[in-house]
Amino acid sequence: MQASRVAFHTLGCKLNFAETSTIGTQFIEQGFEVVDFKGDADVYVINTCTVTENADRECRQIVRRALRTNPNAYVIVTGCYAQLSADEITKIDGVDAVLGSNEKFNIFSIIPEFRKDAPSCIQVTPTEKLEEFNFAYSSEALGRTRAFFKIQDGCDYKCTFCTIPQARGKSRSRKPEDVVEEFVTLINKGYKEIILTGVNVGDYGKHIDGSLYNLLLHLLKVDGDYRIRISSIEPNLLTDEIIDLTLNSSKMVNHFHIPLQSGSTKMLKLMQRRYKAEDYKNLILKLNKTIPDVGIGVDVIVGFPGETETDFMETYNFIKELPISYLHVFTYSERPNTEAIDMDGSVPVSERKRRNNMLRILSEKKRMEFYNKMIEKNVTVLFEDENSNGYMLGWTSNYVRVKQNFNKELINKLSVNNINGIDENVCTTNFVNNNSLNLIGEK
Ligand code: SF4
């Protein structure tokens, strides 16, 4: 008998979430009901990540959890970790299929029947042959507010800590005309914020004679009440053209997420990043000078091999002085087949944790400074559907988390609100009016 309930578990980045969503749609089209991963399902799909620390242990635990709920369920493991370590995954008891980065989109042609008694299925396209572009988007909340829209995949960079290029292959982009067509569909479905997502979004268009800037020009011609956010962009790819466009288009948000990784040029060189600390600083100062109330998120890695206390403090002080609004802090962990794993100067794990903790505290300080700076300003907010103890939550265009008394009239609309305080790390707002798409520089 054909199985009918499927459950998904996703690890890692927004791109993986977008892709799980697409796989979910395929299952629904085949008549499946999507249930919670904690629930009783006939098929469990685990979309893995290679960036996750202890990917192997985590994967084992999730498989076990699924089989505890239903020992007869068919278990599929896919995603970046499956692409890189298929053999190890097949050794996990209870796994029925291991599918690589491309194969995850073709589950139904690869596995016509989800039968536990069938021999286990392993299909992984070698990474150097990962050339296909598989479309994906996902919505964040149940309501149609924000959509993560995949426009690019893979990466041609060679950062020495990173396994993503091995797991996802070379950089490739969805054709601009297809992106625009799908973008229009998303807007017509009612999404008010589209988050352009990929592995290296700033690299969009490189191999198809295009660029992210040109794509944005096309997208911004689409009529409608929406705003565009770039999920993350490498500092060397955030061009003056994109900054000007952000300033001049009311549909571009005044927020960027820009990986730094280290504030020490020595460490950046070891990591094979494509900029110096000074370049990064100049970019952040330029953004602050040019774009009113710009929100800036920063990725940083602590404990990379060779990072001395002095190097770490250089990073700490570098970030402390920069006008940024929050950090995403990652603790370095050794990954097979990377250059970094063979580097000298391994940092003790306890020290990596201490550094991580220091930066997390700094991040909270930065966030609160930024939130305080926004008090009494008018901002454009997109409120979400959920009623949480009488409040609704939303994001401003410059990525401040805000809340307000629940008012269903404001759900999934871009409305102007006034920030009047901070409560439990979230800004509180009052409704001002419904008529603004002037996302930048609201006063
Ligand atoms: S830019 Fe560097 S860190 Fe980012 S995916 Fe490419 S190789 Fe990895």
Tab-separated table of C-alpha atoms and ligand atoms in Angstrom:
chain	number	residue	atom	x	y	z
A	1	MET	CA	0.000	0.000	0.000
A	2	GLN	CA	1.289	3.470	-0.881
A	3	ALA	CA	2.337	5.516	2.132
A	4	SER	CA	0.379	8.674	2.774
A	5	ARG	CA	1.987	10.789	5.500
A	6	VAL	CA	5.361	12.434	5.204
A	7	ALA	CA	7.394	14.424	7.757
A	8	PHE	CA	10.418	16.639	7.177
A	9	HIS	CA	13.346	17.673	9.317
A	10	THR	CA	15.659	20.384	7.978
A	11	LEU	CA	19.103	21.308	9.240
A	12	GLY	CA	21.129	24.326	8.264
A	13	CYS	CA	20.499	27.393	6.178
A	14	LYS	CA	17.474	29.151	4.707
A	15	LEU	CA	18.327	27.660	1.349
A	16	ASN	CA	17.854	24.162	2.768
A	17	PHE	CA	14.514	25.221	4.248
A	18	ALA	CA	13.430	26.600	0.880
A	19	GLU	CA	14.408	23.319	-0.745
A	20	THR	CA	12.581	21.190	1.837
A	21	SER	CA	9.513	23.253	1.077
A	22	THR	CA	9.794	22.395	-2.616
A	23	ILE	CA	10.202	18.689	-1.839
A	24	GLY	CA	7.152	18.998	0.437
A	25	THR	CA	5.112	20.392	-2.456
A	26	GLN	CA	6.118	17.395	-4.587
A	27	PHE	CA	4.877	15.032	-1.867
A	28	ILE	CA	1.591	16.940	-1.578
A	29	GLU	CA	1.143	16.712	-5.344
A	30	GLN	CA	1.516	12.946	-4.996
A	31	GLY	CA	-1.309	12.865	-2.466
A	32	PHE	CA	0.707	12.893	0.744
A	33	GLU	CA	-0.261	14.679	3.896
A	34	VAL	CA	2.613	16.591	5.534
A	35	VAL	CA	2.720	15.974	9.296
A	36	ASP	CA	4.941	17.276	12.073
A	37	PHE	CA	8.261	15.455	12.445
A	38	LYS	CA	7.250	14.456	15.972
A	39	GLY	CA	4.103	12.865	14.537
A	40	ASP	CA	3.512	9.423	13.088
A	41	ALA	CA	4.568	9.432	9.420
A	42	ASP	CA	5.096	6.721	6.790
A	43	VAL	CA	8.027	8.543	5.205
A	44	TYR	CA	10.566	10.722	7.026
A	45	VAL	CA	12.803	12.998	4.975
A	46	ILE	CA	15.860	14.487	6.675
A	47	ASN	CA	17.473	17.337	4.739
A	48	THR	CA	20.959	17.611	6.212
A	49	CYS	CA	23.640	20.260	6.373
A	50	THR	CA	27.377	19.939	6.439
A	51	VAL	CA	27.963	23.131	8.381
A	52	THR	CA	26.208	21.665	11.410
A	53	GLU	CA	28.667	20.550	14.037
A	54	ASN	CA	28.551	16.797	14.646
A	55	ALA	CA	26.477	16.271	11.494
A	56	ASP	CA	26.899	12.511	11.856
A	57	ARG	CA	25.700	12.296	15.456
A	58	GLU	CA	22.850	14.682	14.794
A	59	CYS	CA	21.737	12.672	11.770
A	60	ARG	CA	21.765	9.421	13.789
A	61	GLN	CA	19.689	11.002	16.554
A	62	ILE	CA	17.089	12.308	14.134
A	63	VAL	CA	16.783	8.947	12.357
A	64	ARG	CA	16.360	7.221	15.729
A	65	ARG	CA	13.739	9.733	16.791
A	66	ALA	CA	11.742	9.093	13.615
A	67	LEU	CA	11.926	5.319	13.981
A	68	ARG	CA	10.864	5.499	17.622
A	69	THR	CA	7.625	7.085	16.455
A	70	ASN	CA	7.116	4.610	13.631
A	71	PRO	CA	9.589	1.692	13.359
A	72	ASN	CA	8.159	0.772	9.942
A	73	ALA	CA	8.620	4.220	8.410
A	74	TYR	CA	10.720	4.715	5.281
A	75	VAL	CA	13.660	7.031	6.066
A	76	ILE	CA	15.321	9.215	3.427
A	77	VAL	CA	18.453	11.229	4.229
A	78	THR	CA	19.417	13.919	1.732
A	79	GLY	CA	21.143	17.324	1.548
A	80	CYS	CA	24.738	18.480	1.871
A	81	TYR	CA	25.865	15.931	4.450
A	82	ALA	CA	24.366	13.125	2.349
A	83	GLN	CA	26.182	14.480	-0.703
A	84	LEU	CA	29.519	14.417	1.123
A	85	SER	CA	29.217	11.380	3.381
A	86	ALA	CA	26.758	8.960	1.762
A	87	ASP	CA	28.733	5.907	2.884
A	88	GLU	CA	28.665	6.905	6.526
A	89	ILE	CA	24.937	7.540	6.403
A	90	THR	CA	24.192	4.136	4.929
A	91	LYS	CA	25.753	2.649	8.055
A	92	ILE	CA	23.088	4.280	10.228
A	93	ASP	CA	20.499	1.674	11.204
A	94	GLY	CA	17.093	2.261	9.703
A	95	VAL	CA	18.091	4.547	6.808
A	96	ASP	CA	16.450	3.346	3.585
A	97	ALA	CA	17.664	5.909	1.047
A	98	VAL	CA	20.537	8.376	0.755
A	99	LEU	CA	20.081	11.011	-1.936
A	100	GLY	CA	22.554	13.711	-2.992
A	101	SER	CA	22.035	17.432	-3.564
A	102	ASN	CA	20.457	16.969	-7.001
A	103	GLU	CA	18.586	13.779	-6.271
A	104	LYS	CA	16.580	15.336	-3.463
A	105	PHE	CA	14.374	16.949	-6.091
A	106	ASN	CA	13.697	13.673	-7.900
A	107	ILE	CA	12.620	11.453	-5.039
A	108	PHE	CA	9.576	10.081	-6.860
A	109	SER	CA	11.434	9.046	-9.993
A	110	ILE	CA	14.232	7.436	-7.959
A	111	ILE	CA	12.021	5.671	-5.405
A	112	PRO	CA	8.727	4.611	-6.983
A	113	GLU	CA	7.579	2.836	-3.807
A	114	PHE	CA	8.585	3.539	-0.229
A	115	ARG	CA	9.047	-0.072	0.871
A	116	LYS	CA	11.098	-0.790	3.940
A	117	ASP	CA	11.851	-4.333	2.685
A	118	ALA	CA	13.404	-3.036	-0.571
A	119	PRO	CA	17.235	-2.856	-0.763
A	120	SER	CA	18.557	0.490	0.404
A	121	CYS	CA	18.912	3.127	-2.285
A	122	ILE	CA	21.984	5.369	-2.642
A	123	GLN	CA	22.116	7.952	-5.411
A	124	VAL	CA	24.542	10.843	-5.333
A	125	THR	CA	25.665	12.767	-8.423
A	126	PRO	CA	29.421	13.465	-8.152
A	127	THR	CA	29.905	17.079	-7.048
A	128	GLU	CA	31.809	18.085	-10.211
A	129	LYS	CA	28.699	17.132	-12.182
A	130	LEU	CA	26.305	19.195	-10.063
A	131	GLU	CA	25.258	21.604	-12.775
A	132	GLU	CA	21.508	21.542	-12.643
A	133	PHE	CA	19.637	24.414	-11.066
A	134	ASN	CA	16.744	23.228	-8.948
A	135	PHE	CA	14.148	25.810	-8.187
A	136	ALA	CA	12.930	26.353	-4.622
A	137	TYR	CA	11.065	28.747	-2.428
A	138	SER	CA	9.588	28.495	1.028
A	139	SER	CA	7.376	30.661	3.158
A	140	GLU	CA	8.505	31.351	6.681
A	141	ALA	CA	5.251	31.584	8.514
A	142	LEU	CA	1.993	29.801	7.923
A	143	GLY	CA	0.529	32.996	6.528
A	144	ARG	CA	1.854	34.346	3.253
A	145	THR	CA	4.142	37.059	4.484
A	146	ARG	CA	7.805	36.315	3.702
A	147	ALA	CA	9.060	33.941	0.997
A	148	PHE	CA	12.621	32.629	0.749
A	149	PHE	CA	13.220	32.486	-2.981
A	150	LYS	CA	16.222	30.554	-4.320
A	151	ILE	CA	17.881	32.325	-7.244
A	152	GLN	CA	21.409	30.881	-7.045
A	153	ASP	CA	23.175	27.696	-5.920
A	154	GLY	CA	26.760	26.531	-5.369
A	155	CYS	CA	29.943	28.555	-4.910
A	156	ASP	CA	33.206	29.058	-6.815
A	157	TYR	CA	35.065	30.516	-3.835
A	158	LYS	CA	37.574	28.492	-1.878
A	159	CYS	CA	37.254	29.610	1.733
A	160	THR	CA	39.510	27.196	3.576
A	161	PHE	CA	36.959	26.250	6.272
A	162	CYS	CA	34.030	25.594	3.978
A	163	THR	CA	32.622	22.352	2.544
A	164	ILE	CA	29.664	23.965	0.816
A	165	PRO	CA	31.337	24.077	-2.639
A	166	GLN	CA	31.947	20.314	-2.314
A	167	ALA	CA	28.371	19.670	-1.251
A	168	ARG	CA	26.608	21.987	-3.669
A	169	GLY	CA	28.995	22.307	-6.580
A	170	LYS	CA	29.912	25.294	-8.706
A	171	SER	CA	28.089	28.595	-8.712
A	172	ARG	CA	25.036	28.631	-10.954
A	173	SER	CA	22.047	30.922	-11.314
A	174	ARG	CA	18.442	30.638	-12.294
A	175	LYS	CA	17.751	32.415	-15.602
A	176	PRO	CA	16.607	36.034	-15.038
A	177	GLU	CA	13.427	35.563	-17.076
A	178	ASP	CA	12.491	32.526	-14.951
A	179	VAL	CA	13.302	34.407	-11.754
A	180	VAL	CA	11.070	37.310	-12.813
A	181	GLU	CA	8.238	34.986	-13.805
A	182	GLU	CA	8.329	33.159	-10.476
A	183	PHE	CA	8.718	36.427	-8.601
A	184	VAL	CA	5.478	37.702	-10.176
A	185	THR	CA	3.764	34.467	-9.123
A	186	LEU	CA	4.939	34.935	-5.538
A	187	ILE	CA	3.707	38.541	-5.466
A	188	ASN	CA	0.364	37.452	-6.928
A	189	LYS	CA	0.108	34.787	-4.240
A	190	GLY	CA	0.249	37.609	-1.724
A	191	TYR	CA	3.808	37.516	-0.365
A	192	LYS	CA	4.847	40.949	0.807
A	193	GLU	CA	8.524	40.258	1.368
A	194	ILE	CA	10.725	38.229	-0.953
A	195	ILE	CA	14.097	37.163	0.398
A	196	LEU	CA	16.519	36.377	-2.410
A	197	THR	CA	18.374	33.261	-1.298
A	198	GLY	CA	21.334	31.203	-2.475
A	199	VAL	CA	24.750	29.966	-1.382
A	200	ASN	CA	26.519	33.062	-2.722
A	201	VAL	CA	23.709	35.379	-3.827
A	202	GLY	CA	26.033	38.255	-4.772
A	203	ASP	CA	27.596	35.958	-7.351
A	204	TYR	CA	24.241	35.710	-9.164
A	205	GLY	CA	24.475	35.780	-12.928
A	206	LYS	CA	28.236	35.370	-13.267
A	207	HIS	CA	28.046	32.455	-15.696
A	208	ILE	CA	25.054	33.709	-17.647
A	209	ASP	CA	26.316	37.169	-18.458
A	210	GLY	CA	24.197	38.814	-15.809
A	211	SER	CA	24.521	40.263	-12.338
A	212	LEU	CA	22.536	40.608	-9.150
A	213	TYR	CA	22.205	44.329	-9.852
A	214	ASN	CA	20.620	43.708	-13.274
A	215	LEU	CA	18.309	41.107	-11.836
A	216	LEU	CA	17.183	43.562	-9.149
A	217	LEU	CA	16.452	46.163	-11.850
A	218	HIS	CA	14.147	43.655	-13.565
A	219	LEU	CA	12.447	42.609	-10.343
A	220	LEU	CA	11.834	46.180	-9.219
A	221	LYS	CA	9.816	46.829	-12.385
A	222	VAL	CA	7.187	44.393	-11.117
A	223	ASP	CA	4.128	46.240	-9.811
A	224	GLY	CA	2.802	45.500	-6.370
A	225	ASP	CA	3.027	46.123	-2.689
A	226	TYR	CA	6.154	44.225	-1.637
A	227	ARG	CA	9.738	44.588	-0.515
A	228	ILE	CA	12.938	42.736	-1.459
A	229	ARG	CA	15.635	41.557	0.949
A	230	ILE	CA	18.943	39.919	0.005
A	231	SER	CA	19.496	37.038	2.435
A	232	SER	CA	23.277	37.537	2.628
A	233	ILE	CA	25.942	39.072	0.417
A	234	GLU	CA	29.740	38.765	0.393
A	235	PRO	CA	31.369	42.163	1.139
A	236	ASN	CA	33.382	42.134	-2.084
A	237	LEU	CA	30.168	41.651	-4.089
A	238	LEU	CA	28.123	44.436	-2.526
A	239	THR	CA	28.668	47.011	-5.251
A	240	ASP	CA	28.051	50.761	-5.283
A	241	GLU	CA	25.335	50.117	-7.866
A	242	ILE	CA	23.439	47.888	-5.409
A	243	ILE	CA	23.929	50.418	-2.613
A	244	ASP	CA	22.562	53.221	-4.838
A	245	LEU	CA	19.644	51.076	-5.882
A	246	THR	CA	18.856	50.377	-2.233
A	247	LEU	CA	18.888	54.067	-1.528
A	248	ASN	CA	16.748	54.978	-4.493
A	249	SER	CA	14.180	52.210	-4.528
A	250	SER	CA	11.466	52.178	-1.908
A	251	LYS	CA	11.070	48.445	-2.515
A	252	MET	CA	14.579	47.510	-1.399
A	253	VAL	CA	14.954	47.102	2.374
A	254	ASN	CA	17.584	49.063	4.288
A	255	HIS	CA	19.207	45.924	5.668
A	256	PHE	CA	22.202	43.820	4.630
A	257	HIS	CA	23.669	40.649	6.054
A	258	ILE	CA	27.381	40.681	5.245
A	259	PRO	CA	29.749	37.863	6.304
A	260	LEU	CA	32.938	39.152	7.932
A	261	GLN	CA	34.335	35.948	9.519
A	262	SER	CA	37.288	37.748	11.135
A	263	GLY	CA	38.360	41.311	11.863
A	264	SER	CA	42.014	40.331	11.484
A	265	THR	CA	43.462	40.590	7.987
A	266	LYS	CA	45.937	37.850	8.876
A	267	MET	CA	43.048	35.484	9.661
A	268	LEU	CA	41.096	36.561	6.580
A	269	LYS	CA	44.082	35.589	4.483
A	270	LEU	CA	44.303	32.173	6.136
A	271	MET	CA	40.599	31.730	5.503
A	272	GLN	CA	41.119	32.771	1.843
A	273	ARG	CA	38.464	35.433	2.074
A	274	ARG	CA	38.545	38.014	-0.705
A	275	TYR	CA	38.941	41.249	1.250
A	276	LYS	CA	40.945	42.830	4.033
A	277	ALA	CA	39.529	44.013	7.365
A	278	GLU	CA	40.016	47.587	6.200
A	279	ASP	CA	37.877	47.009	3.062
A	280	TYR	CA	35.099	45.604	5.212
A	281	LYS	CA	35.245	48.558	7.573
A	282	ASN	CA	35.076	51.025	4.683
A	283	LEU	CA	32.043	49.238	3.266
A	284	ILE	CA	30.182	49.361	6.593
A	285	LEU	CA	31.015	53.048	7.065
A	286	LYS	CA	29.851	53.793	3.527
A	287	LEU	CA	26.559	51.971	4.093
A	288	ASN	CA	25.988	53.871	7.307
A	289	LYS	CA	26.725	57.171	5.673
A	290	THR	CA	24.585	56.490	2.611
A	291	ILE	CA	21.522	54.591	3.777
A	292	PRO	CA	19.469	55.982	6.676
A	293	ASP	CA	19.015	53.625	9.643
A	294	VAL	CA	20.606	50.755	7.748
A	295	GLY	CA	20.551	47.459	9.664
A	296	ILE	CA	23.688	45.360	9.240
A	297	GLY	CA	24.074	41.717	10.292
A	298	VAL	CA	27.520	40.136	10.429
A	299	ASP	CA	28.706	36.496	10.350
A	300	VAL	CA	31.857	35.776	12.301
A	301	ILE	CA	33.849	32.587	13.009
A	302	VAL	CA	35.819	32.106	16.224
A	303	GLY	CA	38.598	29.616	16.904
A	304	PHE	CA	39.868	29.200	13.340
A	305	PRO	CA	43.321	27.507	13.360
A	306	GLY	CA	46.031	30.039	14.114
A	307	GLU	CA	43.678	32.524	15.811
A	308	THR	CA	45.668	33.741	18.822
A	309	GLU	CA	44.192	35.713	21.699
A	310	THR	CA	45.579	38.855	20.038
A	311	ASP	CA	43.891	37.994	16.722
A	312	PHE	CA	40.612	37.307	18.476
A	313	MET	CA	40.767	40.587	20.397
A	314	GLU	CA	41.502	42.347	17.111
A	315	THR	CA	38.245	40.905	15.767
A	316	TYR	CA	36.388	41.746	18.980
A	317	ASN	CA	37.510	45.370	19.004
A	318	PHE	CA	37.029	45.701	15.256
A	319	ILE	CA	33.376	44.692	15.571
A	320	LYS	CA	32.875	46.713	18.760
A	321	GLU	CA	33.818	49.884	16.897
A	322	LEU	CA	31.734	49.143	13.794
A	323	PRO	CA	28.189	50.523	13.402
A	324	ILE	CA	26.509	47.157	12.892
A	325	SER	CA	23.291	45.827	14.430
A	326	TYR	CA	23.809	42.129	15.261
A	327	LEU	CA	26.146	39.147	14.829
A	328	HIS	CA	25.765	35.508	13.899
A	329	VAL	CA	28.630	33.804	15.707
A	330	PHE	CA	29.960	30.437	14.507
A	331	THR	CA	32.470	28.285	16.340
A	332	TYR	CA	35.060	26.823	13.991
A	333	SER	CA	34.925	23.046	13.753
A	334	GLU	CA	37.146	20.758	11.710
A	335	ARG	CA	35.636	19.501	8.468
A	336	PRO	CA	37.119	16.683	6.396
A	337	ASN	CA	38.548	17.657	2.989
A	338	THR	CA	39.077	21.308	3.819
A	339	GLU	CA	42.404	23.113	3.799
A	340	ALA	CA	41.849	24.412	7.307
A	341	ILE	CA	41.817	20.955	8.857
A	342	ASP	CA	45.544	20.587	8.107
A	343	MET	CA	46.509	24.024	9.393
A	344	ASP	CA	48.658	24.581	12.463
A	345	GLY	CA	47.535	26.362	15.596
A	346	SER	CA	44.382	24.472	16.539
A	347	VAL	CA	42.482	26.433	19.210
A	348	PRO	CA	41.307	24.391	22.251
A	349	VAL	CA	37.564	23.773	22.142
A	350	SER	CA	36.990	25.433	25.546
A	351	GLU	CA	38.718	28.562	24.223
A	352	ARG	CA	36.580	28.518	21.075
A	353	LYS	CA	33.486	28.432	23.321
A	354	ARG	CA	34.754	31.325	25.461
A	355	ARG	CA	35.358	33.473	22.372
A	356	ASN	CA	31.954	32.553	20.995
A	357	ASN	CA	30.354	33.600	24.252
A	358	MET	CA	32.143	36.948	24.291
A	359	LEU	CA	30.940	37.751	20.795
A	360	ARG	CA	27.388	36.683	21.557
A	361	ILE	CA	27.316	39.131	24.464
A	362	LEU	CA	28.723	41.817	22.174
A	363	SER	CA	26.028	40.986	19.621
A	364	GLU	CA	23.265	41.542	22.174
A	365	LYS	CA	24.805	44.885	23.148
A	366	LYS	CA	24.971	45.935	19.509
A	367	ARG	CA	21.380	44.851	18.913
A	368	MET	CA	20.107	46.790	21.906
A	369	GLU	CA	22.089	49.880	20.890
A	370	PHE	CA	20.538	49.670	17.441
A	371	TYR	CA	17.028	49.095	18.808
A	372	ASN	CA	17.434	52.061	21.192
A	373	LYS	CA	18.509	54.251	18.301
A	374	MET	CA	15.257	53.394	16.534
A	375	ILE	CA	12.977	54.546	19.384
A	376	GLU	CA	10.555	57.302	18.320
A	377	LYS	CA	11.161	56.597	14.637
A	378	ASN	CA	8.517	55.599	12.138
A	379	VAL	CA	9.265	52.316	10.401
A	380	THR	CA	7.621	50.077	7.845
A	381	VAL	CA	6.608	46.767	9.393
A	382	LEU	CA	5.332	43.507	7.977
A	383	PHE	CA	3.327	41.796	10.735
A	384	GLU	CA	2.880	38.027	10.857
A	385	ASP	CA	-0.214	35.961	11.325
A	386	GLU	CA	0.368	34.487	14.749
A	387	ASN	CA	-1.317	35.711	17.889
A	388	SER	CA	1.203	35.311	20.668
A	389	ASN	CA	-0.382	36.192	24.022
A	390	GLY	CA	-2.345	39.039	22.480
A	391	TYR	CA	0.617	40.357	20.472
A	392	MET	CA	1.667	40.032	16.863
A	393	LEU	CA	5.301	40.080	15.775
A	394	GLY	CA	6.857	41.579	12.698
A	395	TRP	CA	10.075	42.756	11.070
A	396	THR	CA	10.891	46.295	10.085
A	397	SER	CA	12.632	46.884	6.776
A	398	ASN	CA	15.938	47.351	8.645
A	399	TYR	CA	15.421	44.056	10.477
A	400	VAL	CA	14.283	45.136	13.898
A	401	ARG	CA	11.973	42.632	15.613
A	402	VAL	CA	8.841	44.464	16.718
A	403	LYS	CA	5.570	43.638	18.451
A	404	GLN	CA	2.230	45.308	18.849
A	405	ASN	CA	-1.233	44.416	20.156
A	406	PHE	CA	-2.785	41.858	17.832
A	407	ASN	CA	-4.767	43.553	15.082
A	408	LYS	CA	-5.737	41.354	12.181
A	409	GLU	CA	-6.160	44.382	9.913
A	410	LEU	CA	-2.391	44.796	9.880
A	411	ILE	CA	-1.447	41.186	9.186
A	412	ASN	CA	0.514	40.680	5.995
A	413	LYS	CA	0.438	44.349	5.040
A	414	LEU	CA	3.278	46.817	4.871
A	415	SER	CA	2.255	49.496	7.340
A	416	VAL	CA	3.974	52.433	8.999
A	417	ASN	CA	4.362	52.151	12.758
A	418	ASN	CA	6.107	54.159	15.424
A	419	ILE	CA	8.671	52.485	17.684
A	420	ASN	CA	7.897	53.563	21.239
A	421	GLY	CA	9.972	51.299	23.473
A	422	ILE	CA	11.653	47.950	24.074
A	423	ASP	CA	10.112	45.025	25.907
A	424	GLU	CA	11.954	41.708	26.384
A	425	ASN	CA	14.470	42.383	23.591
A	426	VAL	CA	11.742	43.293	21.090
A	427	CYS	CA	10.728	46.827	20.101
A	428	THR	CA	7.138	47.833	20.763
A	429	THR	CA	5.217	49.841	18.157
A	430	ASN	CA	2.069	51.876	17.539
A	431	PHE	CA	0.249	51.922	14.236
A	432	VAL	CA	0.659	55.196	12.263
A	433	ASN	CA	-0.745	54.619	8.785
A	434	ASN	CA	-1.209	52.166	5.990
A	435	ASN	CA	-0.038	54.177	3.095
A	436	SER	CA	3.703	54.064	2.950
A	437	LEU	CA	6.148	52.146	0.906
A	438	ASN	CA	8.857	54.620	1.664
A	439	LEU	CA	10.999	52.070	3.391
A	440	ILE	CA	14.078	54.155	3.827
A	441	GLY	CA	14.650	57.067	6.057
A	442	GLU	CA	11.259	57.221	7.680
A	443	LYS	CA	11.381	59.869	10.332
B	1	SF4	S1	31.799	32.209	-0.072
B	1	SF4	FE1	33.204	30.931	1.122
B	1	SF4	S2	32.034	30.456	2.974
B	1	SF4	FE2	30.546	31.149	1.473
B	1	SF4	S3	29.833	29.236	0.472
B	1	SF4	FE3	31.511	30.065	-0.766
B	1	SF4	S4	33.329	28.979	-0.021
B	1	SF4	FE4	31.743	28.749	1.551
